[in-house]
Coordinates of N, CA, C and O in Angstrom, one line a residue:
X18 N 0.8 -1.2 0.0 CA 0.0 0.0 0.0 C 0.9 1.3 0.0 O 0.7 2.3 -0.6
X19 N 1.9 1.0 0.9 CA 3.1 2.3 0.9 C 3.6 2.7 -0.5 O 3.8 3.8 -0.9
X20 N 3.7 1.5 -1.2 CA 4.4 2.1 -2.4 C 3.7 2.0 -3.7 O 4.1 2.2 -4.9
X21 N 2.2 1.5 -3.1 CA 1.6 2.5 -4.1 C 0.2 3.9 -4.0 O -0.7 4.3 -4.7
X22 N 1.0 4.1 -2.7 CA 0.4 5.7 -2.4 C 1.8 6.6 -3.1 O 1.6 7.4 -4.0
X23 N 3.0 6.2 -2.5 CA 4.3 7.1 -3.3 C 3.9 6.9 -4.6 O 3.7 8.0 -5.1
X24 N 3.7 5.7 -5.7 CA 3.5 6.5 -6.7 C 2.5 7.2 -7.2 O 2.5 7.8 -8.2
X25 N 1.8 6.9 -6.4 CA -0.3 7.7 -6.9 C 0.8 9.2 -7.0 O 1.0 9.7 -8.0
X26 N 1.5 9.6 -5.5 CA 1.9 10.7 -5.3 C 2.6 11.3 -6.4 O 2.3 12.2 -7.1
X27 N 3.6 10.7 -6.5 CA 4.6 10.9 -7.6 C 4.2 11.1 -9.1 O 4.9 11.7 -9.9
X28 N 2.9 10.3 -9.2 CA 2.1 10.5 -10.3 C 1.5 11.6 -10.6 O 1.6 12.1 -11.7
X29 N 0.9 12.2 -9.4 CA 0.1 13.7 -9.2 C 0.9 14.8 -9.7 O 0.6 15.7 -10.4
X30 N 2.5 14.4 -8.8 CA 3.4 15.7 -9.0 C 3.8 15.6 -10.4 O 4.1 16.7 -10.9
X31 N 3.8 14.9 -11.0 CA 4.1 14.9 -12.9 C 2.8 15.4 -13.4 O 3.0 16.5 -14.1
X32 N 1.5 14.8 -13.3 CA 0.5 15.9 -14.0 C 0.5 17.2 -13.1 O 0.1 18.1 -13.8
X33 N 0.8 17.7 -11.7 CA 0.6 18.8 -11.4 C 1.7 20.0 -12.0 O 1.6 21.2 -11.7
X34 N 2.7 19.4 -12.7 CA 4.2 20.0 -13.3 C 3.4 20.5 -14.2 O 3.0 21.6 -14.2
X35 N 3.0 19.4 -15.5 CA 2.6 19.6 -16.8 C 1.4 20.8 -16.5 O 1.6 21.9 -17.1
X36 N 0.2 20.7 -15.4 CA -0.9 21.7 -15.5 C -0.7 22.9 -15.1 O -1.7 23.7 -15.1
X37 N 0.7 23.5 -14.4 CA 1.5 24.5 -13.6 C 2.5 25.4 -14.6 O 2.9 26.6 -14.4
X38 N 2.7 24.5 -16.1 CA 3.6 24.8 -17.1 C 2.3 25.4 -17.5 O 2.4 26.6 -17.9
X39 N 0.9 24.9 -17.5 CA -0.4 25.2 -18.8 C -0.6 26.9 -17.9 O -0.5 27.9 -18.5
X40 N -0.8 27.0 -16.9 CA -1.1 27.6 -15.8 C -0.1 29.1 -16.7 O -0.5 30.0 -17.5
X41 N 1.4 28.8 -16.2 CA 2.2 29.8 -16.7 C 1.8 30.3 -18.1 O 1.7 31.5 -18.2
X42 N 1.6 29.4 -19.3 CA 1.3 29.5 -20.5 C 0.1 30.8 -20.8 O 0.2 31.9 -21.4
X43 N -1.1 30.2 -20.0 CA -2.3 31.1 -19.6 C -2.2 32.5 -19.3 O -2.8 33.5 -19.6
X44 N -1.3 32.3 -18.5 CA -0.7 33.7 -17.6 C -0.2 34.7 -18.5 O -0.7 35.9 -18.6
X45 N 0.9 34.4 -19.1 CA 1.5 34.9 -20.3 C 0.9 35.6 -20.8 O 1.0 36.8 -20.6
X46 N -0.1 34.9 -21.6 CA -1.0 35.2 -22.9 C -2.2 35.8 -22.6 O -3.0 36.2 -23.5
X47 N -2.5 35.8 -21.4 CA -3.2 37.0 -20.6 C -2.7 38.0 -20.5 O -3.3 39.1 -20.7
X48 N -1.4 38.0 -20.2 CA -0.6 39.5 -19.7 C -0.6 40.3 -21.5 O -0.8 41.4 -21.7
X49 N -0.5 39.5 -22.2 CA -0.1 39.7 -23.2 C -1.3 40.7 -24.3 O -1.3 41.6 -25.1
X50 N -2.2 40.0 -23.6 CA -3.8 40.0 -24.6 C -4.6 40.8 -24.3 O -5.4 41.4 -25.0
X51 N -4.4 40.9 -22.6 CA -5.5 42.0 -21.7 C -4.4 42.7 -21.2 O -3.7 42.2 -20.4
X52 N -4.1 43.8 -21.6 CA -2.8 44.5 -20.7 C -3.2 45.3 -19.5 O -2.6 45.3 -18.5
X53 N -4.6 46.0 -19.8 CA -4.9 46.6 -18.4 C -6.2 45.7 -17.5 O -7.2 46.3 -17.0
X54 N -5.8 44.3 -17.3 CA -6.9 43.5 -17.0 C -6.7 43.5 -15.5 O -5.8 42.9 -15.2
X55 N -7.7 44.4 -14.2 CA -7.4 44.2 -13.2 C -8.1 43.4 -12.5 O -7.9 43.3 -11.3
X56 N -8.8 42.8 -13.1 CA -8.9 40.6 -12.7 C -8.1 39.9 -12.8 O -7.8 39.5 -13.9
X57 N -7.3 39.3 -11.4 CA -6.3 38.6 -10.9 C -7.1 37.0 -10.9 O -7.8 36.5 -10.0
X58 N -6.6 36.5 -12.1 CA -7.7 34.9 -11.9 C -6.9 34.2 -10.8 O -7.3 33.0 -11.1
X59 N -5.9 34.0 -9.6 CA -5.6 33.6 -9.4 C -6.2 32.1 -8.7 O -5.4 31.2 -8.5
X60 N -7.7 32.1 -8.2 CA -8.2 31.0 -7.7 C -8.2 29.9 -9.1 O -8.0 28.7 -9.0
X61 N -8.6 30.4 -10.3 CA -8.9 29.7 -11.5 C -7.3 29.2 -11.9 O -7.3 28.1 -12.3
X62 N -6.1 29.8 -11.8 CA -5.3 28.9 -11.9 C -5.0 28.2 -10.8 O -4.8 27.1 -11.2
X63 N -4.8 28.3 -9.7 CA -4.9 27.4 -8.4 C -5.7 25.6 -8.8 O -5.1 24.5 -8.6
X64 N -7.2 25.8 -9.4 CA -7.8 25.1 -9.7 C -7.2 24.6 -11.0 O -7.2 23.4 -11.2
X65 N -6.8 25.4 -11.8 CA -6.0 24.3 -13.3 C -5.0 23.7 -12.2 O -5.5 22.7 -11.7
X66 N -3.9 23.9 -11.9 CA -2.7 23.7 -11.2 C -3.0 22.4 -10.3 O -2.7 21.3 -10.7
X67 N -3.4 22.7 -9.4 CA -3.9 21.4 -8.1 C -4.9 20.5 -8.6 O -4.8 19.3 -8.7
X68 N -6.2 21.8 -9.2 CA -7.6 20.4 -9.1 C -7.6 19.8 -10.0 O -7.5 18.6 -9.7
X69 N -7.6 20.1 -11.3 CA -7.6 18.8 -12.2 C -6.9 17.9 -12.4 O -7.4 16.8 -12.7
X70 N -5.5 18.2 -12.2 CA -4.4 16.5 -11.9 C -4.9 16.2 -10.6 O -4.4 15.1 -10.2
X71 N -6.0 17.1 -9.3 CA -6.7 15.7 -8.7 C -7.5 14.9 -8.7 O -7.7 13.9 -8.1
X72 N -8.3 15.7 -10.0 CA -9.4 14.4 -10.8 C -8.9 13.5 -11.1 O -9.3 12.4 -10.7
X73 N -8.1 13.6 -11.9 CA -7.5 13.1 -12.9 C -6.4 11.8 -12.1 O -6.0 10.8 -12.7
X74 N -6.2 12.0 -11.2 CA -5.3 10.9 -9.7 C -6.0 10.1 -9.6 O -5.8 8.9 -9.8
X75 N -7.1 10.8 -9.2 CA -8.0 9.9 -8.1 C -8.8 9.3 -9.3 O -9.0 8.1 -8.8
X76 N -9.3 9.3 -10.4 CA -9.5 8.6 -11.8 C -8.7 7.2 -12.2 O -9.0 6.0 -12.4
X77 N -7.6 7.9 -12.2 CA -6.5 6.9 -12.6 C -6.3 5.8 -11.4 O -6.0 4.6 -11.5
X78 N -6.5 6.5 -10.2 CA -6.3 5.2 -8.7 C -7.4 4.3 -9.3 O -7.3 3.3 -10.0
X79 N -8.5 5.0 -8.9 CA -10.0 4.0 -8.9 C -9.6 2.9 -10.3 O -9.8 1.7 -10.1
X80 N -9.2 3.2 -11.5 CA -9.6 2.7 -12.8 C -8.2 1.5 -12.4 O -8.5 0.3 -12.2
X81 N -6.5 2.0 -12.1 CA -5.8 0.9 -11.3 C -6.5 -0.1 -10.4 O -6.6 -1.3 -10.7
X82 N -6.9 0.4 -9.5 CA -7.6 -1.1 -8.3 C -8.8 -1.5 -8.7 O -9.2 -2.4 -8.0
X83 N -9.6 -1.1 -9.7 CA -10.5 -1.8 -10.1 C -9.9 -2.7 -11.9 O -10.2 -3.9 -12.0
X84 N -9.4 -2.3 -12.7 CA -8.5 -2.8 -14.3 C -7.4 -3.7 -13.9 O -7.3 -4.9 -14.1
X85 N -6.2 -2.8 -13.0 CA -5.1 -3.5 -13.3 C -4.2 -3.4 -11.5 O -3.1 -3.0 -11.3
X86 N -5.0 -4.0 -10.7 CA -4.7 -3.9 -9.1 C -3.1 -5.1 -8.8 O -3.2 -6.0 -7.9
X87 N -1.9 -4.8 -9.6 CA -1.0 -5.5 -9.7 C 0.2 -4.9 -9.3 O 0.5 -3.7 -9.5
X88 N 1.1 -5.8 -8.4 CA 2.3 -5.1 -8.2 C 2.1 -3.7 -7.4 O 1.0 -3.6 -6.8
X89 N 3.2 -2.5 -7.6 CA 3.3 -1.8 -7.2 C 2.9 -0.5 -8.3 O 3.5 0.6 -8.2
X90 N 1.8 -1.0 -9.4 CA 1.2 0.2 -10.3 C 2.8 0.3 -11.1 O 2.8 1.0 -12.1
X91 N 3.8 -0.2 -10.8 CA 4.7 0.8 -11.7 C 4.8 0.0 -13.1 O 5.8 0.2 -13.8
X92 N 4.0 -1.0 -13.5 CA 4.3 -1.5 -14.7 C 2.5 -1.4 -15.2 O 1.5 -1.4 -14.5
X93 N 2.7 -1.2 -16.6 CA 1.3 -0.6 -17.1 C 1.2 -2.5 -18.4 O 1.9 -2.9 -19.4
X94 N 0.2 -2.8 -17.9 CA -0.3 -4.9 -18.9 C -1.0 -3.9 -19.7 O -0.7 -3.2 -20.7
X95 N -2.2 -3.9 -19.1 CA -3.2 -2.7 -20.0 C -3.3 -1.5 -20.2 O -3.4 -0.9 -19.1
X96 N -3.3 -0.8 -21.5 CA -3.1 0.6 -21.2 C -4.2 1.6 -21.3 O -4.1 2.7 -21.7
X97 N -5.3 0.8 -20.7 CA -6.2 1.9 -20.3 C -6.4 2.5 -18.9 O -7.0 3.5 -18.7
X98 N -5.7 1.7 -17.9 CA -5.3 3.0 -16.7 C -4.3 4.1 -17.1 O -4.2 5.2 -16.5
X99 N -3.5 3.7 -18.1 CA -2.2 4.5 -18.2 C -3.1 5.9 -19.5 O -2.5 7.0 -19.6
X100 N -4.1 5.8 -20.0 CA -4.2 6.9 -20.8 C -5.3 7.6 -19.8 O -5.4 8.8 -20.3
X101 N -5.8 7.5 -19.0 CA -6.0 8.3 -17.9 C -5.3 9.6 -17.5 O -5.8 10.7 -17.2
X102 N -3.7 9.1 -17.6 CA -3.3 10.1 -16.6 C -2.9 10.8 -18.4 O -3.4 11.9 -18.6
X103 N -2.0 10.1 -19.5 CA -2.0 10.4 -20.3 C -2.6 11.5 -21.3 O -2.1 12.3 -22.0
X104 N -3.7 11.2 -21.2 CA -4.5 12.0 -22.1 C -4.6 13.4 -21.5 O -3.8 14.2 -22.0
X105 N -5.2 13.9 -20.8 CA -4.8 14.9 -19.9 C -3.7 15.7 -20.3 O -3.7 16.8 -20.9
X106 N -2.4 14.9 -19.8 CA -0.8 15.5 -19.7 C -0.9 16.1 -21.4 O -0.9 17.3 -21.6
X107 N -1.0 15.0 -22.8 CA -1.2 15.6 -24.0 C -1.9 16.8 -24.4 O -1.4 17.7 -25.1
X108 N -3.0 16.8 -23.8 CA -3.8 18.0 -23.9 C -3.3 19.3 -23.1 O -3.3 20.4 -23.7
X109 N -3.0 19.1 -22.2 CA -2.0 20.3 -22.0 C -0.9 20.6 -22.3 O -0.3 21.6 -22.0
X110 N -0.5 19.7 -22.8 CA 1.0 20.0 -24.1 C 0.3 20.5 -25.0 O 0.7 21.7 -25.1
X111 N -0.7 20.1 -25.9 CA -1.7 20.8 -27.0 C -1.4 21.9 -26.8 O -0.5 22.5 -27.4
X112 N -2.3 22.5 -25.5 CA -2.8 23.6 -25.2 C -2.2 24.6 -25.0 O -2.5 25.7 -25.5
X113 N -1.0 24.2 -23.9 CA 0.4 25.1 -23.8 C 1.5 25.4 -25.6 O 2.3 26.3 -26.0
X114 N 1.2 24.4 -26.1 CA 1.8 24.8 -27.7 C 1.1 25.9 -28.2 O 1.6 26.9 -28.6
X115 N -0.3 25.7 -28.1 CA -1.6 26.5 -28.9 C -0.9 27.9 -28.3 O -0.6 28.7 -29.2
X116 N -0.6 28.1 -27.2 CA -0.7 29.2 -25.9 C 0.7 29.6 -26.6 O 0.9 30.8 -26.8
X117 N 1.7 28.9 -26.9 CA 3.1 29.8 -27.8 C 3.5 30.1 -28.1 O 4.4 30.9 -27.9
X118 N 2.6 29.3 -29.4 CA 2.6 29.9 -30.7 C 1.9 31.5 -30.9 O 2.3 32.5 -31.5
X119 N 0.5 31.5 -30.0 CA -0.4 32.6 -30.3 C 0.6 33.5 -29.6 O 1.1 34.4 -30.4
X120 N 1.0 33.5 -28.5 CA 2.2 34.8 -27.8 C 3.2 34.9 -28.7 O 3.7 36.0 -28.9
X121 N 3.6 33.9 -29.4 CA 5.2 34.4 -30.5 C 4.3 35.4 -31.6 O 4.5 36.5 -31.8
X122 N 3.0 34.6 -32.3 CA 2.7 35.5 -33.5 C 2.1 37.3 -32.2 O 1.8 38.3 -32.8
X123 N 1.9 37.1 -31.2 CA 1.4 38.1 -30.8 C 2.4 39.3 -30.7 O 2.2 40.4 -31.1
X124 N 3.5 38.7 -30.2 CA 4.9 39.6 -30.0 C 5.4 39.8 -31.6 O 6.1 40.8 -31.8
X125 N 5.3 39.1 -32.4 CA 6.0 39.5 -33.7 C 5.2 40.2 -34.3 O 5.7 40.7 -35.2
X126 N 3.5 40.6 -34.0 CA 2.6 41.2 -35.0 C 3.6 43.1 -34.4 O 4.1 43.9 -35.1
X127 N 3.6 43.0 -32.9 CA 3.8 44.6 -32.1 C 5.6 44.6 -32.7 O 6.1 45.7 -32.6
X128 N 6.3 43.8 -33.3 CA 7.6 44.1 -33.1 C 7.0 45.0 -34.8 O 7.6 46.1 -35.1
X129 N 6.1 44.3 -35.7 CA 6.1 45.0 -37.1 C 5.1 46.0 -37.2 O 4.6 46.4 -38.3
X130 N 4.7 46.3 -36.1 CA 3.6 47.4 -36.0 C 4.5 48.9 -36.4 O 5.5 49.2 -35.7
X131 N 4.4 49.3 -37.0 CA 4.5 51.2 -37.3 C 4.9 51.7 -36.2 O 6.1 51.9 -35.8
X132 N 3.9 51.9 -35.6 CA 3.6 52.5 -34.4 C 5.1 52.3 -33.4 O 5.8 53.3 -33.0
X133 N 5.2 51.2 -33.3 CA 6.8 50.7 -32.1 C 7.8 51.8 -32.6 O 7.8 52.3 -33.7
X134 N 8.4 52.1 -31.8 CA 9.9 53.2 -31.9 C 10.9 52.4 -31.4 O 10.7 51.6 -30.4
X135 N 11.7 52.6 -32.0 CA 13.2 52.4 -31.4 C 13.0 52.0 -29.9 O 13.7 51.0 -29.6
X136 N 12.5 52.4 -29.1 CA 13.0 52.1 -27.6 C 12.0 51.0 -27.2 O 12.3 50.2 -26.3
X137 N 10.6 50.9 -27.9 CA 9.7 50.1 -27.7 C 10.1 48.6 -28.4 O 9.9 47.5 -28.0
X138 N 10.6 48.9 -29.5 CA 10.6 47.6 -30.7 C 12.2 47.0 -29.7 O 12.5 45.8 -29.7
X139 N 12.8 47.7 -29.4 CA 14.0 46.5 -28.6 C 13.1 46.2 -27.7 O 13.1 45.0 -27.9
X140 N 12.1 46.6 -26.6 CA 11.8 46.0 -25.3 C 11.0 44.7 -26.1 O 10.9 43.6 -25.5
X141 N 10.6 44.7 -27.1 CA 10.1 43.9 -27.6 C 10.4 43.1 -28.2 O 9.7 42.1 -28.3
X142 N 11.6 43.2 -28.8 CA 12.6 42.2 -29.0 C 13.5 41.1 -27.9 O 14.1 40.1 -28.2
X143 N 13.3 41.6 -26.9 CA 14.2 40.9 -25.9 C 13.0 40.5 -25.4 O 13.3 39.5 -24.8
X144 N 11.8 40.6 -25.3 CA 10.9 40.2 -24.9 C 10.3 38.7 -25.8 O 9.9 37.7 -25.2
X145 N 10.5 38.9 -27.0 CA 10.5 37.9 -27.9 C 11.5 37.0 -27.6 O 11.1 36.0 -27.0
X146 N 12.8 37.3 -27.8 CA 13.7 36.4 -26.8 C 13.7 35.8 -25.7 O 14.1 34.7 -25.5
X147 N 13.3 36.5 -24.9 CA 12.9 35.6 -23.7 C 11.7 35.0 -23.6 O 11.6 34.2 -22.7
X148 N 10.7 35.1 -24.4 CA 10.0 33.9 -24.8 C 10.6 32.7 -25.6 O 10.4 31.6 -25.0
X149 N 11.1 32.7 -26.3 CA 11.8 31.9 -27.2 C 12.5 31.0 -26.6 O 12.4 29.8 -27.0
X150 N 13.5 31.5 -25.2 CA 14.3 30.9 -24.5 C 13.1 30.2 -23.3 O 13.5 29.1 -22.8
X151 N 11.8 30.7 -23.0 CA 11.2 29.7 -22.1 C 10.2 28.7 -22.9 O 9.0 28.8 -22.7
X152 N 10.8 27.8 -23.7 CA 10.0 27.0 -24.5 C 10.4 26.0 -23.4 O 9.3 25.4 -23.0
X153 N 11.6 25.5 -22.7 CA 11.6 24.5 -21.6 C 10.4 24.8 -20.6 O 9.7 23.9 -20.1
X154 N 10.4 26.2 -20.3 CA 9.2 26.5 -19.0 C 7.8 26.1 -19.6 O 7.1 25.6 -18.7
X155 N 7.3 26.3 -20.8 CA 6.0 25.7 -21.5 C 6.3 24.6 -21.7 O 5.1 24.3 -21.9
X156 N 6.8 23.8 -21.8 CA 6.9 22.3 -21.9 C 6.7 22.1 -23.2 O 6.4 21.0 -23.5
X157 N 6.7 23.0 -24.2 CA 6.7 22.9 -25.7 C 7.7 21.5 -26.2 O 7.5 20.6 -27.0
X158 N 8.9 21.8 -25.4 CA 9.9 20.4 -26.0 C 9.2 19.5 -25.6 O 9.8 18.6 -26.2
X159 N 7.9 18.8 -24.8 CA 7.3 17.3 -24.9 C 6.6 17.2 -25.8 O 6.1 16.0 -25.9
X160 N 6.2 18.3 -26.9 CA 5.6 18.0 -28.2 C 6.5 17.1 -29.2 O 5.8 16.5 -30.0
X161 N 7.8 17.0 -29.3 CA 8.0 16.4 -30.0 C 8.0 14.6 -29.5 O 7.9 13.7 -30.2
X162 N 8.1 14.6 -28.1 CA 7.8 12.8 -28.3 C 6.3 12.6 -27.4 O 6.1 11.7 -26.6
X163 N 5.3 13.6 -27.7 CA 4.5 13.4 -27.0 C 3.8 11.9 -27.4 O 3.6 10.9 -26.7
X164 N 3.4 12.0 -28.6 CA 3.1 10.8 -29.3 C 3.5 10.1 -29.6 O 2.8 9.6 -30.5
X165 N 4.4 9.4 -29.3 CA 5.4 8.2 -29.7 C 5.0 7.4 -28.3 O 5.0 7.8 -27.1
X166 N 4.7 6.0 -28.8 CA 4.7 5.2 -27.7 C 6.0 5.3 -26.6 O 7.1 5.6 -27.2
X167 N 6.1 5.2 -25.5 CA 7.3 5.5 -24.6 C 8.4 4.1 -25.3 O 9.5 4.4 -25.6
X168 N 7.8 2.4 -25.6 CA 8.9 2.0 -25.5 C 9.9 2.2 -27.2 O 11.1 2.0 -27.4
X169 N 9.1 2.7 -28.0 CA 9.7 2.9 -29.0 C 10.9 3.8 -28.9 O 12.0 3.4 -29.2
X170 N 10.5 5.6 -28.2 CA 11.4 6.3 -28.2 C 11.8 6.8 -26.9 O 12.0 8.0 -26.6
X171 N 12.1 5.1 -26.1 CA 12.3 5.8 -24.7 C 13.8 6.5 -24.2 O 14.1 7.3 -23.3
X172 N 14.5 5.7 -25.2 CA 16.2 6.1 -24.9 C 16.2 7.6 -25.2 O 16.2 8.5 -24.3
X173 N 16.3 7.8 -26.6 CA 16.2 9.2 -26.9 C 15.6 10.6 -25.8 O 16.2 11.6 -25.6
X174 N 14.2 10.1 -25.3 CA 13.1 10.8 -25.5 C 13.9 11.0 -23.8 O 14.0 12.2 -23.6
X175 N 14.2 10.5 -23.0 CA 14.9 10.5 -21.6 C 16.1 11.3 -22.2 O 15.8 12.4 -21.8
X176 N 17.0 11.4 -22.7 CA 18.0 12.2 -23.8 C 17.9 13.7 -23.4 O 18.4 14.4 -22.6
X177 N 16.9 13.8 -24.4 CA 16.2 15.3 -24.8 C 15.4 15.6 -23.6 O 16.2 16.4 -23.0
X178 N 14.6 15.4 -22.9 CA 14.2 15.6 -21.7 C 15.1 15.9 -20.6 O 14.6 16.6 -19.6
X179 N 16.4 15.3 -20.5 CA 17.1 15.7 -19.3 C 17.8 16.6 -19.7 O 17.9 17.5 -18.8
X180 N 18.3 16.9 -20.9 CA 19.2 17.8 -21.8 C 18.7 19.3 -21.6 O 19.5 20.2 -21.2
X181 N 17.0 19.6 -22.0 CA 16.2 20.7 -21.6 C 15.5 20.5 -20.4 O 15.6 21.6 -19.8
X182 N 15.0 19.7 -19.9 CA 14.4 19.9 -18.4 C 15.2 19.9 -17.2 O 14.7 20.3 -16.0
X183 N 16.2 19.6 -17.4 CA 17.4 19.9 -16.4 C 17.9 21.5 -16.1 O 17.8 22.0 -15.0
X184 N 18.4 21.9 -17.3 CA 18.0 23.7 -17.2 C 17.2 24.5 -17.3 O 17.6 25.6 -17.5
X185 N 15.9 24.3 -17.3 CA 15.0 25.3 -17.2 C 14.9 26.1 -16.0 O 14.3 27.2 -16.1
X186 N 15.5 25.8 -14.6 CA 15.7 26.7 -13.2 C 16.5 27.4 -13.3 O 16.4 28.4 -12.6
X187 N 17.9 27.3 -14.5 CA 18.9 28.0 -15.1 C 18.5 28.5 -15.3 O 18.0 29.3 -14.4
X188 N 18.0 28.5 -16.8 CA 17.4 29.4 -17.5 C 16.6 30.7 -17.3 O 16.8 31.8 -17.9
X189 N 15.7 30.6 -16.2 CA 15.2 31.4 -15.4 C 15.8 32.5 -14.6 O 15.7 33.7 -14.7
X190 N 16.5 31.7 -13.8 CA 17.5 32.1 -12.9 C 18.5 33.4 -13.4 O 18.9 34.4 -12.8
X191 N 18.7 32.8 -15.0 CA 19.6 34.0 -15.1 C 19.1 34.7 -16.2 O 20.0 35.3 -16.8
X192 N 17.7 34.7 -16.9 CA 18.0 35.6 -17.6 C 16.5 36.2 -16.4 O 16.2 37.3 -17.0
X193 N 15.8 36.1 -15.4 CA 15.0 36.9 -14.6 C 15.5 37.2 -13.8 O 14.9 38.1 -13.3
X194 N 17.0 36.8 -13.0 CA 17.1 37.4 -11.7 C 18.7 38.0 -12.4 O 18.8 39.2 -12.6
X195 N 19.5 37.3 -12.7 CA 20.9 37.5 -12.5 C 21.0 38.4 -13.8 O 22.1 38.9 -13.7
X196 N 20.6 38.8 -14.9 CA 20.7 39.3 -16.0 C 19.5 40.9 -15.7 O 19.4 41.9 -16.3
X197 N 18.8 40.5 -14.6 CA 18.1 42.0 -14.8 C 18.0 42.8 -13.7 O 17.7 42.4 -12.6
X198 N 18.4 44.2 -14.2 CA 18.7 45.3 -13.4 C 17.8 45.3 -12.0 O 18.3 45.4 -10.9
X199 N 16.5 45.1 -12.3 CA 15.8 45.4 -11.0 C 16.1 44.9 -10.5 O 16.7 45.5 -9.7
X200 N 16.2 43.5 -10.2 CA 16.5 42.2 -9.4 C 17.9 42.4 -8.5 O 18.3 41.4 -7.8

């Protein structure tokens, strides 16, 4: 039972990463879309963030001890408890792509606007850049092996995943705190 509460757990913290990444994505492209919006959704991402990877847990438990109540959950015979937690995680890779793309074409429509001046069209340019650089914080890089069965492209796909998800705290780190004046 101990170890398969740690991984119900462990399971939760992987979809609550992925809906935390969707969460940030949202945020963005709000900041981006409504600029003088003084509605702070903050309970509505709370609830993307926590509540639905705990539907989505407690979904996947129930569908485990009733489908496939074996071992310690960490091996998947049938994979219809495993697209439980799956389908979800996809959908907010979708959604966080959808959410990327629309902020890059958003920031590239203002960098070719007329209107921008010299001092506006750089903030906007580094601004573009530092979107570009948080494609690890959107989790954009799990679109490429989102679809691929894991055992086909598991070597790789572990590869690329530790390569970019290893530095995204970097990433952050220095181009929001250690790279900028206010900070």
């Amino acid at each position: 039972v101990g170890c398969k509460a740690i991984l119900v757990f462990f399971q939760y913290g992987v979809m609550a990463n992925f809906y935390w990444l969707l969460v940030e994505g949202i945020y963005l492209h709000i900041l981006l879309v409504l600029i003088f919006s003084p509605n702070r959704h903050f309970k509505i991402y709370l609830l993307i963030g926590w509540g639905i990877p705990t539907i989505f847990i407690i979904t996947w438990t129930v569908t485990r001890i009733i489908l496939e109540d074996t071992g310690c959950w960490d091996t998947n015979e049938h994979g219809g408890p495993w697209w439980v937690i799956r389908i979800p995680i996809l959908i907010s890779i979708l959604v966080n792509f959808i959410l990327f793309i629309s902020i890059i074409r958003i920031l590239l429509q203002k960098l070719r606007s007329p209107d921008v001046g010299g001092n506006d069209q750089s903030q906007y340019k580094r601004l573009a850049k530092s979107t570009l650089l948080l494609i690890p914080l959107f989790g954009v890089h799990y679109t490429v092996f989102a679809l691929f069965p894991d055992r086909s492209s598991n070597t790789y796909k572990i590869i690329f995943e530790l390569c970019l998800g290893s530095f995204q705290g970097l990433i952050v780190a220095v181009l929001y705190c250690f790279l900028n004046s206010e900070v």
